[in-house]
mmCIF file of C-alpha atoms in Angstrom:
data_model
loop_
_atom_site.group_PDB
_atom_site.id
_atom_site.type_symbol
_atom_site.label_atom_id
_atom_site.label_comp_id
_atom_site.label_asym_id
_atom_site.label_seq_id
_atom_site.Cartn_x
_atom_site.Cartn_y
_atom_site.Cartn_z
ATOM 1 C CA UNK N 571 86.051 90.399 114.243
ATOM 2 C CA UNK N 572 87.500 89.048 110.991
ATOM 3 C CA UNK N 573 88.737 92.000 109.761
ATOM 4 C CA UNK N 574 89.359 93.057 113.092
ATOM 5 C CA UNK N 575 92.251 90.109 113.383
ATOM 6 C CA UNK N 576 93.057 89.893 109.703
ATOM 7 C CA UNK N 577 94.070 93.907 109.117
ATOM 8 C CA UNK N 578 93.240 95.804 112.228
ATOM 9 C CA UNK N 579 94.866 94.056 115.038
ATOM 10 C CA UNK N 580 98.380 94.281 113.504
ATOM 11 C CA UNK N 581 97.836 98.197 112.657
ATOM 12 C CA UNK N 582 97.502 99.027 116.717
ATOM 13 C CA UNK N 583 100.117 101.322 118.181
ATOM 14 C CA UNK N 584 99.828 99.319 121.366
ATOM 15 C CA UNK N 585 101.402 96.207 119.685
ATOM 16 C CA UNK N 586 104.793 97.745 118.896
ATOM 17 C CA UNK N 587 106.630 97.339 121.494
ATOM 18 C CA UNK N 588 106.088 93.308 120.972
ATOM 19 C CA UNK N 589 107.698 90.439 119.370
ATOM 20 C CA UNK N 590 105.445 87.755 119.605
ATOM 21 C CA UNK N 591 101.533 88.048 120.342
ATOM 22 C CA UNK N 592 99.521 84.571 120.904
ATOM 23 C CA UNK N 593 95.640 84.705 120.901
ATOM 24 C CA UNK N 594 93.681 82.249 122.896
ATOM 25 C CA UNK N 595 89.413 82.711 122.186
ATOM 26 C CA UNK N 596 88.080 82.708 125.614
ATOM 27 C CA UNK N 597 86.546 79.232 124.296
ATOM 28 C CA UNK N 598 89.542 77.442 123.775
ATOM 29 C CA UNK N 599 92.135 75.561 126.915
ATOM 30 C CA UNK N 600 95.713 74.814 126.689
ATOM 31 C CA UNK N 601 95.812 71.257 128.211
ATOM 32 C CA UNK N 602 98.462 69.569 130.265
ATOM 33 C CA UNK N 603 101.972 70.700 129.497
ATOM 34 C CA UNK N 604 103.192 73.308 126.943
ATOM 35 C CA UNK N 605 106.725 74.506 126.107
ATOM 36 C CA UNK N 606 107.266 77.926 125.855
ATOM 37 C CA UNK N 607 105.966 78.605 122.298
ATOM 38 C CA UNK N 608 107.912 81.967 122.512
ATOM 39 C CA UNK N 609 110.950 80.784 123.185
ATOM 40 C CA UNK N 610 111.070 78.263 120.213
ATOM 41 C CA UNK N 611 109.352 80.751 117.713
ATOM 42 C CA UNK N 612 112.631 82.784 118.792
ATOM 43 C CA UNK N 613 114.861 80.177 118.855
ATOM 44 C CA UNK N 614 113.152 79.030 115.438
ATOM 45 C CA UNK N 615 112.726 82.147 113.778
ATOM 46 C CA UNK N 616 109.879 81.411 113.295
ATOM 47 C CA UNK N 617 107.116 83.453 112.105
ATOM 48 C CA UNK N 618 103.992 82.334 112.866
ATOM 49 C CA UNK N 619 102.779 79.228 115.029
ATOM 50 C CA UNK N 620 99.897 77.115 113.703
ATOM 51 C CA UNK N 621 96.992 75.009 114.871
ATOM 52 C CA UNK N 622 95.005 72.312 113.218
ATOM 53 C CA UNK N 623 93.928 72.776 109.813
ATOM 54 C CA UNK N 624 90.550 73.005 108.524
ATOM 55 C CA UNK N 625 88.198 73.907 105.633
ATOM 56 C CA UNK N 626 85.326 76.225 104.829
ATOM 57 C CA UNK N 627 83.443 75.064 102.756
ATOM 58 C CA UNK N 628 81.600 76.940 99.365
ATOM 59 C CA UNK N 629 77.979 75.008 100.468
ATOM 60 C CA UNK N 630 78.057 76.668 103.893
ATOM 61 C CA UNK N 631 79.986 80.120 102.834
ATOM 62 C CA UNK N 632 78.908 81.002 99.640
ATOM 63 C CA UNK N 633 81.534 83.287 97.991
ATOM 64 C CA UNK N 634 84.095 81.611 99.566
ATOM 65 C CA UNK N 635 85.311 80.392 96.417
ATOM 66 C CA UNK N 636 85.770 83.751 95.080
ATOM 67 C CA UNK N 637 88.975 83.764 97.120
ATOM 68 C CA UNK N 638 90.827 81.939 94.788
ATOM 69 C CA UNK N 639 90.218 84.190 91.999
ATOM 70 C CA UNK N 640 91.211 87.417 94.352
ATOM 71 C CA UNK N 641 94.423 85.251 95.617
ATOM 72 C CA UNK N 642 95.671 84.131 91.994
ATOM 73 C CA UNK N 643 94.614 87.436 90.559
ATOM 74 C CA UNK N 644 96.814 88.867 93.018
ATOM 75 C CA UNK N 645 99.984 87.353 92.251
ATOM 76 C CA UNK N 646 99.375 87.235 88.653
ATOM 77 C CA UNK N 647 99.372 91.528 89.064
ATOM 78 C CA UNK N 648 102.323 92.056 91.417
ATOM 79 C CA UNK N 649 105.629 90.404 89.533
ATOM 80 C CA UNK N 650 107.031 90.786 92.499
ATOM 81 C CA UNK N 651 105.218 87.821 94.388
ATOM 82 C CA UNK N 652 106.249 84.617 94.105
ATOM 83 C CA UNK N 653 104.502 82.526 96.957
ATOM 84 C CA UNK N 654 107.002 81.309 99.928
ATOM 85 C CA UNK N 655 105.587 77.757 100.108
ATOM 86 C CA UNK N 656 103.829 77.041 96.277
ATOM 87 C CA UNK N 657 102.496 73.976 97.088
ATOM 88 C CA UNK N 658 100.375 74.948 99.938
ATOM 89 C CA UNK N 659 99.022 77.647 98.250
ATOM 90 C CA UNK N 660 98.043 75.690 95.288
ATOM 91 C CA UNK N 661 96.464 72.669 97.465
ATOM 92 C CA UNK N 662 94.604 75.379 99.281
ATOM 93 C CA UNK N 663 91.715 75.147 97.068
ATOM 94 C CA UNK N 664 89.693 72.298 96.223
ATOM 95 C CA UNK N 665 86.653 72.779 93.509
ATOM 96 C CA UNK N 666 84.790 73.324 96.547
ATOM 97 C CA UNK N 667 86.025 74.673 99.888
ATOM 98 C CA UNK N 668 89.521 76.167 100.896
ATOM 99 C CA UNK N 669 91.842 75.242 103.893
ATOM 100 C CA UNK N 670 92.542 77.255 106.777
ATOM 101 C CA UNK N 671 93.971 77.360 109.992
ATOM 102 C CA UNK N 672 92.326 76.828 112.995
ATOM 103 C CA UNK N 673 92.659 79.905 114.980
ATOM 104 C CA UNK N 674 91.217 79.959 117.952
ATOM 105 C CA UNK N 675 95.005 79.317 118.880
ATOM 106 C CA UNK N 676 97.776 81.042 117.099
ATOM 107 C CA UNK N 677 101.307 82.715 117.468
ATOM 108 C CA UNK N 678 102.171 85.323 115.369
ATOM 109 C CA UNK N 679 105.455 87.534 115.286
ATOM 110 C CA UNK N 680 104.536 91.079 114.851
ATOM 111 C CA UNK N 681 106.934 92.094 112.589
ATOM 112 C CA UNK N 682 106.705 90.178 110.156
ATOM 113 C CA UNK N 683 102.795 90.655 109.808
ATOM 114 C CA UNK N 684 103.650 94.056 109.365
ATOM 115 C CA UNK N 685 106.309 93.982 106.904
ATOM 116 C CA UNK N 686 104.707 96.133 103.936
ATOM 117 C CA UNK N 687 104.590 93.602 100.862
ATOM 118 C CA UNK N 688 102.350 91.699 103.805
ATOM 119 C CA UNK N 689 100.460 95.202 104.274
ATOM 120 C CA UNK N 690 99.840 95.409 100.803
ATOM 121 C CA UNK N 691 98.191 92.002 100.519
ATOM 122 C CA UNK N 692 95.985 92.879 103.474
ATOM 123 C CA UNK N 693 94.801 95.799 102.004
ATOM 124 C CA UNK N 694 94.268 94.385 98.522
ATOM 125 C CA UNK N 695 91.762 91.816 100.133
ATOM 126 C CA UNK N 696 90.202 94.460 102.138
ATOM 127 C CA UNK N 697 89.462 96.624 99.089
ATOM 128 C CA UNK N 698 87.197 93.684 97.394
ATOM 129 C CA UNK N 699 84.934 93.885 100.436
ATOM 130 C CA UNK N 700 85.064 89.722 100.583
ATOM 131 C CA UNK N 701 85.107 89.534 103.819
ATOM 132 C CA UNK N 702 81.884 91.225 104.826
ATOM 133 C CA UNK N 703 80.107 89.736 101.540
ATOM 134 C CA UNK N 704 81.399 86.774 101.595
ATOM 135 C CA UNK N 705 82.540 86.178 104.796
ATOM 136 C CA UNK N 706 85.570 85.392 104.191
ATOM 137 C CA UNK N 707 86.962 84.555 107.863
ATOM 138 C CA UNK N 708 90.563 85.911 109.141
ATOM 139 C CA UNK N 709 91.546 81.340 109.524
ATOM 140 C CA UNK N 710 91.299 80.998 106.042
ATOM 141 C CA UNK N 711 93.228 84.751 105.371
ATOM 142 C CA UNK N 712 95.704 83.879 107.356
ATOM 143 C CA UNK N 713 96.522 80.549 105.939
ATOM 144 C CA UNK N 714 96.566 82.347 102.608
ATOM 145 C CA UNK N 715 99.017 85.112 103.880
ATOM 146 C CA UNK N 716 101.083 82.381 105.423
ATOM 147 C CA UNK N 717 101.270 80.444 102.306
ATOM 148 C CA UNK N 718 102.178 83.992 100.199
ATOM 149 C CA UNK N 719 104.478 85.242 102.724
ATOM 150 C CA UNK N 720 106.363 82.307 105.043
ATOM 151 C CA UNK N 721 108.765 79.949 104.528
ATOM 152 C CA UNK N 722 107.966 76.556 105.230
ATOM 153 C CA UNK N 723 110.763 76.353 108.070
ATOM 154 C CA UNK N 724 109.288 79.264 109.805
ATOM 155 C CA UNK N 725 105.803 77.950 110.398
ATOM 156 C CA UNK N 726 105.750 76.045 113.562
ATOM 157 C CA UNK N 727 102.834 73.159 113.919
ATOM 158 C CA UNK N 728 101.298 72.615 117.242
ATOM 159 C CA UNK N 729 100.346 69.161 116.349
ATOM 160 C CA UNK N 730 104.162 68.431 115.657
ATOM 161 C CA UNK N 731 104.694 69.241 119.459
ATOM 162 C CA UNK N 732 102.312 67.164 120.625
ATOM 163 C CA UNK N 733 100.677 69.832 123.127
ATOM 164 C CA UNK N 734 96.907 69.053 123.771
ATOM 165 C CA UNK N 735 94.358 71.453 122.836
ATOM 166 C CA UNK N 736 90.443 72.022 123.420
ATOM 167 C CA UNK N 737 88.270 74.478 121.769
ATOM 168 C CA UNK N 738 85.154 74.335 123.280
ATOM 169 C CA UNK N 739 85.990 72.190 126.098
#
């Protein structure tokens, strides 16, 4: 499922006709009242619509850490980077785990996770194999990608809209 949500799902033919695409794990409740996320993405711009963050860490995924390398690696190579929001990217990484989004709720717009500098990232990571050796996990790849790729203004924060949440309710 990882690579499934981190390359795959944004390469189906079924998805083009749509702006916006929201997943919701069939473990997780939206919980009294919500705006309507699309409609402020739109009216936002923005680009992709976060949940809580959290870390995996290096004791409990080992190879996890190897991320950092790939990510920095990465940049280094392609002059042509230069990371939308610096600071998150670098803070990212502690000597022993690396943030993430929580998932199990996000918006993304569908365009711009298909835009082909975005593409190219995605398929870099793919081609080390990480995440089926190290299990790398599509919250932590996506917080990555959104740190590369999106400006600050364009990542919306559910916890700055104060809309209640449960995962495994």
């Amino acid at each position: 499922m990882i690579r499934f949500w981190f390359k795959t799902f944004f390469e189906l033919p079924q998805l083009q006709g749509y702006e916006y695409i929201m997943r919701l794990d069939d473990d997780s409740e939206l919980k009294g009242k919500w705006i309507n996320v699309f409609e402020e993405m739109r009216n936002k711009k923005a680009v992709y619509f976060a949940n809580n963050l959290d870390i995996d860490l290096e004791k409990i995924l080992p190879g996890t850490m190897v991320l950092k390398n790939v990510i920095f690696e990465y940049v280094k190579n392609n002059n042509n980077i230069t990371a939308k929001q610096p600071e998150m990217l670098r803070d990212a990484f502690t000597s022993d785990s690396v943030h993430n989004y929580y998932n199990n709720f996000e918006v993304t717009n569908t365009e711009f996770f298909r835009r082909a500098d975005i593409s190219h990232w995605v398929q870099a990571v793919d081609s080390t194999h990480g995440i089926f050796k190290y299990r790398w996990g599509d919250a932590i790849l996506r917080y990555l990608t959104v740190a590369l790729f999106a400006e600050q203004q364009y990542v919306l924060h559910r916890r700055n809209y104060n809309m209640s949440y449960c995962h495994k309710c």
